[in-house]
């Protein structure tokens, strides 16, 4: 993969992460050469070689500490305690060595090579510490660097260096804060996408349960009725029941396709009519009290409630009567065939509760002695 393809394959957060890290690393690329060029003609060869070696070692340690510090800042790694301690010791040793080696100003200049070494290494140190320590500790380190310059360099230079170090603290810490925010937004977008997928899976499972569960119960009921009619030599009636089973199977396929495509809705009036027919086929007296006076999404939600209630009556009860009462956006279904010891809040009622809760409504399923069961759905 070429460089351009590699860059395009990374997300926005990963690109910004690289930008922030290389902002730190570029400081180590540009600053040391400035020091070497500035003092190459003013110090001995041995001192220059020693300075170059110290800079290389310092840059390697700084880059490593910046990498580990950013990882810790993003919550991906531990705090680099031992490496930080070593780095601080090296920094103090370099500053002290520079001042001891070059204590006096150069001819015609107000400062010494030791001051220049101190400035470069303090800038590198504050840049590195900005990736590791909290802002207040880095600011204190910058003040300590300014105090060091005040003791070793002209006061005017010391004030300028102190302000510059504080500016570096603000700049680099702000960049790290933005990096953390960008990664958090990237994680939030991923979580949102996962939640959308989970919600769609839940919708599909709920609709599949409501559609297939009810229709399979009806198919089983019709098939059993056809078998009984066949045993009694009532073949014509048995054929009619099996033709009804075939129709229901075709309707189930159509409904299943609607579920898959996401367009499945439940019409309250149709569901009430279907409830009367299905319960009557099972020998259950069904009464509907009230009129349908809701439309739109609330009517669809109550239609799903009727479908789920009828499914439970067919599958889990031995009811003789079932009463469906409509009062505006309140639906009540009561039957007399539930064993209180066998009652449980199953997946169908759980799915109905989730569907109604999404509209701000409530679902109550209450068994009552001796064998009565009441399902209440209330929409706001």
XYZ file of C-alpha atoms in Angstrom:
380
model
C 0.000 0.000 0.000
C 1.425 3.416 -0.965
C 1.614 6.357 1.420
C -1.494 8.047 0.018
C -3.536 4.864 0.295
C -2.314 4.305 3.840
C -3.322 7.852 4.783
C -6.786 7.502 3.237
C -7.350 4.202 5.038
C -7.105 5.944 8.415
C -10.060 7.633 10.041
C -10.262 11.329 10.909
C -9.366 10.703 14.547
C -6.330 8.611 13.592
C -5.150 11.326 11.200
C -5.452 14.015 13.848
C -3.638 11.711 16.274
C -0.715 11.478 13.856
C -0.729 15.252 13.372
C -0.515 15.852 17.130
C 2.249 13.329 17.668
C 4.367 14.669 14.814
C 3.860 18.201 16.115
C 5.797 17.047 19.172
C 8.344 15.094 17.166
C 9.103 17.969 14.791
C 10.250 20.045 17.766
C 13.033 17.517 18.258
C 13.947 17.708 14.575
C 14.296 21.495 14.213
C 15.570 22.723 17.590
C 18.766 20.658 18.075
C 20.264 21.650 14.702
C 19.767 25.311 15.620
C 21.860 24.811 18.740
C 24.564 22.926 16.869
C 24.778 25.518 14.068
C 24.840 28.409 16.522
C 27.723 27.074 18.581
C 29.628 24.926 16.056
C 32.315 27.624 15.584
C 32.391 28.785 19.188
C 33.111 25.541 21.078
C 35.773 22.897 20.762
C 35.361 19.802 18.620
C 35.217 17.539 21.690
C 32.532 19.720 23.252
C 30.578 19.766 19.982
C 30.722 15.959 19.670
C 29.611 15.609 23.268
C 26.745 18.045 22.665
C 25.579 16.197 19.552
C 25.656 12.841 21.369
C 23.738 14.279 24.308
C 21.141 15.763 21.957
C 20.625 12.487 20.106
C 20.165 10.547 23.329
C 17.889 13.240 24.695
C 15.742 13.304 21.530
C 15.330 9.507 21.555
C 14.288 9.492 25.219
C 11.987 12.482 24.635
C 10.228 10.839 21.677
C 9.684 7.680 23.674
C 8.333 9.617 26.647
C 6.008 11.645 24.414
C 4.606 8.469 22.845
C 4.005 6.772 26.208
C 2.631 10.002 27.690
C 0.080 10.479 24.916
C -0.994 6.839 25.236
C -1.531 7.390 28.971
C -3.402 10.640 28.287
C -5.764 8.740 25.981
C -6.286 5.985 28.568
C -4.392 3.334 26.625
C -1.398 2.765 28.892
C 0.048 3.235 32.386
C 1.716 6.362 33.653
C 5.448 6.243 32.709
C 6.712 6.902 36.217
C 10.195 5.390 35.904
C 10.881 6.812 32.452
C 9.747 10.254 33.608
C 12.045 10.135 36.628
C 14.992 9.187 34.429
C 14.121 11.969 32.001
C 13.999 14.619 34.727
C 17.353 13.482 36.103
C 18.922 13.642 32.616
C 17.435 17.119 32.034
C 18.803 18.506 35.305
C 22.198 16.927 34.615
C 22.369 18.424 31.112
C 21.411 21.904 32.343
C 23.952 21.799 35.145
C 26.680 20.423 32.881
C 26.086 23.108 30.276
C 26.419 25.906 32.805
C 29.477 24.372 34.452
C 31.166 23.772 31.106
C 30.365 27.218 29.648
C 29.940 29.579 32.612
C 31.090 32.774 30.901
C 29.536 34.766 28.045
C 31.227 34.754 24.701
C 33.088 37.882 23.607
C 30.664 40.451 22.293
C 27.599 38.506 23.449
C 25.508 38.929 26.621
C 25.003 35.201 27.100
C 27.138 32.046 27.124
C 26.859 28.753 25.201
C 25.557 27.301 28.439
C 22.590 29.674 28.261
C 21.839 28.566 24.701
C 22.068 24.929 25.746
C 19.709 25.637 28.645
C 17.161 27.319 26.376
C 17.083 24.492 23.833
C 16.922 21.723 26.439
C 14.287 23.582 28.486
C 12.115 23.963 25.370
C 12.525 20.259 24.591
C 11.829 19.327 28.210
C 8.649 21.416 28.498
C 7.436 20.079 25.139
C 7.977 16.527 26.355
C 6.497 17.078 29.816
C 3.380 18.607 28.231
C 2.579 15.149 26.854
C 3.039 13.451 30.223
C 2.119 15.658 33.190
C -1.050 17.490 34.077
C -1.211 21.154 33.020
C -0.543 22.604 36.474
C 2.549 20.455 36.939
C 3.883 21.380 33.503
C 3.266 25.062 34.287
C 5.245 24.663 37.515
C 8.030 22.986 35.546
C 8.025 25.935 33.133
C 8.273 28.357 36.080
C 11.169 26.330 37.448
C 12.853 26.571 34.039
C 12.327 30.328 34.055
C 13.844 30.534 37.530
C 16.851 28.573 36.287
C 17.300 31.012 33.426
C 16.952 33.961 35.836
C 19.847 32.578 37.888
C 22.089 31.840 34.918
C 21.143 34.303 32.141
C 20.422 38.037 31.833
C 17.064 38.972 33.483
C 15.510 40.177 30.221
C 16.272 36.886 28.538
C 14.980 34.961 31.547
C 11.601 36.755 31.416
C 11.223 36.087 27.702
C 12.145 32.409 28.113
C 9.669 32.048 31.002
C 6.806 33.479 28.921
C 7.783 31.299 25.957
C 7.772 28.145 28.096
C 4.329 28.993 29.472
C 3.085 29.522 25.909
C 4.393 26.077 24.979
C 2.500 24.570 27.913
C -0.775 26.165 26.789
C -0.262 25.264 23.118
C 0.698 21.626 23.574
C -1.806 20.893 26.358
C -4.615 22.441 24.273
C -3.627 20.219 21.373
C -3.703 17.131 23.595
C -7.095 18.147 24.956
C -8.432 18.432 21.402
C -6.935 15.024 20.595
C -8.785 13.432 23.518
C -12.029 15.120 22.414
C -11.599 13.901 18.827
C -11.058 10.307 19.954
C -14.059 10.554 22.280
C -16.230 11.795 19.424
C -14.949 8.950 17.255
C -15.863 6.411 19.945
C -19.267 8.041 20.405
C -19.947 7.777 16.672
C -19.005 4.095 16.746
C -21.228 3.482 19.776
C -24.088 5.290 18.055
C -23.671 3.108 14.983
C -23.627 -0.040 17.133
C -26.751 1.119 18.968
C -28.500 1.712 15.650
C -27.611 -1.828 14.546
C -28.766 -3.262 17.887
C -32.017 -1.300 17.691
C -32.675 -2.597 14.190
C -31.980 -6.167 15.314
C -34.357 -5.672 18.230
C -37.043 -4.300 15.918
C -36.627 -7.235 13.569
C -36.742 -9.794 16.405
C -39.796 -8.141 17.953
C -41.703 -7.907 14.674
C -40.726 -11.439 13.720
C -41.976 -12.737 17.056
C -45.250 -10.828 16.788
C -45.932 -11.851 13.183
C -44.685 -15.420 13.063
C -45.723 -16.292 16.615
C -49.358 -15.387 16.099
C -49.589 -16.942 12.639
C -47.930 -20.207 13.679
C -50.386 -20.460 16.560
C -53.242 -20.000 14.122
C -51.780 -22.574 11.712
C -51.459 -25.095 14.544
C -55.030 -24.408 15.633
C -56.439 -24.717 12.105
C -54.427 -27.863 11.385
C -55.681 -29.489 14.586
C -59.258 -28.531 13.709
C -58.851 -29.970 10.197
C -57.524 -33.218 11.643
C -60.502 -33.527 13.975
C -62.925 -32.847 11.105
C -61.191 -35.479 8.963
C -61.554 -38.073 11.731
C -65.272 -37.333 11.801
C -65.547 -37.860 8.030
C -66.251 -34.196 7.435
C -63.778 -33.942 4.596
C -65.314 -30.874 2.998
C -64.953 -28.845 6.195
C -61.430 -30.233 6.720
C -60.471 -29.139 3.205
C -61.811 -25.668 3.910
C -59.694 -25.443 7.076
C -56.560 -26.579 5.240
C -57.210 -24.034 2.502
C -57.427 -21.469 5.289
C -54.070 -22.731 6.597
C -52.598 -22.226 3.125
C -53.963 -18.683 2.993
C -52.519 -17.899 6.384
C -49.154 -19.293 5.288
C -49.165 -17.050 2.200
C -50.151 -14.062 4.341
C -47.345 -14.917 6.741
C -44.831 -14.869 3.911
C -46.064 -11.441 2.842
C -45.877 -10.137 6.394
C -42.424 -11.616 6.830
C -41.230 -9.761 3.743
C -42.657 -6.556 5.187
C -40.811 -7.190 8.452
C -37.537 -7.701 6.603
C -38.010 -4.546 4.559
C -38.959 -2.547 7.655
C -42.430 -1.502 6.525
C -44.531 -3.755 8.706
C -47.312 -1.955 10.559
C -50.335 -3.158 12.454
C -53.764 -1.691 11.717
C -55.891 -1.591 14.860
C -59.226 -2.170 13.127
C -57.831 -5.088 11.110
C -56.275 -6.618 14.216
C -59.535 -6.355 16.148
C -61.429 -8.033 13.333
C -58.771 -10.735 13.107
C -58.904 -11.232 16.879
C -62.643 -11.929 16.765
C -62.233 -14.425 13.927
C -59.245 -16.264 15.389
C -60.612 -16.519 18.904
C -63.976 -17.674 17.561
C -62.185 -20.415 15.586
C -60.604 -21.555 18.854
C -63.992 -21.641 20.581
C -63.349 -18.511 22.620
C -66.069 -15.908 22.943
C -64.530 -12.538 22.032
C -66.185 -9.204 22.757
C -64.895 -5.816 21.686
C -66.123 -2.838 23.723
C -65.502 0.673 22.444
C -64.661 2.197 19.090
C -61.382 2.833 17.308
C -60.783 6.591 17.543
C -56.976 6.744 17.225
C -54.892 6.893 14.084
C -51.280 6.890 13.019
C -48.519 5.492 15.165
C -50.647 5.090 18.347
C -53.165 2.990 16.391
C -50.325 0.826 15.061
C -48.934 0.339 18.557
C -52.345 -0.697 19.922
C -52.727 -3.015 16.932
C -49.487 -4.764 17.924
C -50.843 -5.015 21.478
C -54.001 -6.741 20.225
C -51.905 -9.125 18.139
C -49.654 -10.011 21.077
C -52.619 -10.407 23.433
C -54.440 -12.757 21.049
C -51.243 -14.767 20.532
C -50.896 -15.243 24.292
C -54.551 -16.266 24.620
C -54.160 -18.875 21.880
C -50.807 -20.233 23.048
C -50.799 -19.925 26.810
C -54.392 -20.016 28.055
C -57.460 -22.170 28.213
C -59.820 -19.227 28.074
C -63.522 -19.390 27.325
C -64.023 -15.642 27.049
C -61.887 -12.686 26.070
C -62.917 -9.064 26.373
C -61.145 -6.237 24.538
C -61.964 -2.752 25.775
C -60.965 0.480 24.008
C -61.096 3.846 25.779
C -59.246 6.324 23.606
C -55.572 5.391 23.814
C -56.120 2.824 26.560
C -56.533 -0.808 25.551
C -57.510 -3.569 27.972
C -57.610 -7.286 27.174
C -58.993 -9.697 29.769
C -59.426 -13.483 29.558
C -60.382 -16.190 32.040
C -58.002 -19.017 31.204
C -54.629 -18.349 32.837
C -53.066 -20.410 35.597
C -51.538 -18.052 38.166
C -48.736 -20.500 38.974
C -47.683 -20.747 35.315
C -47.719 -17.013 34.584
C -44.492 -15.388 33.481
C -43.544 -12.178 31.647
C -42.222 -13.666 28.386
C -40.378 -12.296 25.395
C -43.557 -11.272 23.605
C -44.746 -9.031 26.430
C -41.195 -7.736 26.826
C -41.118 -6.746 23.158
C -44.545 -5.120 23.490
C -43.341 -3.171 26.515
C -40.338 -1.888 24.544
C -42.531 -0.917 21.604
C -45.012 0.983 23.775
C -42.295 2.546 25.965
C -40.752 4.084 22.836
C -43.990 6.114 22.506
C -44.003 7.081 26.190
C -46.692 4.577 27.133
C -46.954 1.767 29.673
C -47.815 -1.927 29.578
C -49.291 -3.745 32.559
C -49.847 -7.505 32.645
C -51.669 -8.565 35.784
C -52.915 -12.053 36.756
C -55.965 -12.002 39.002
C -57.509 -14.785 41.043
C -58.788 -17.318 40.319
C -57.705 -17.571 36.645
C -58.159 -14.143 35.140
C -55.467 -12.271 33.210
C -55.611 -8.570 32.296
C -53.325 -6.855 29.805
C -53.485 -3.042 29.847
C -51.748 -0.789 27.347
C -51.901 2.956 27.891
C -50.488 5.555 25.531
C -50.020 9.211 26.505
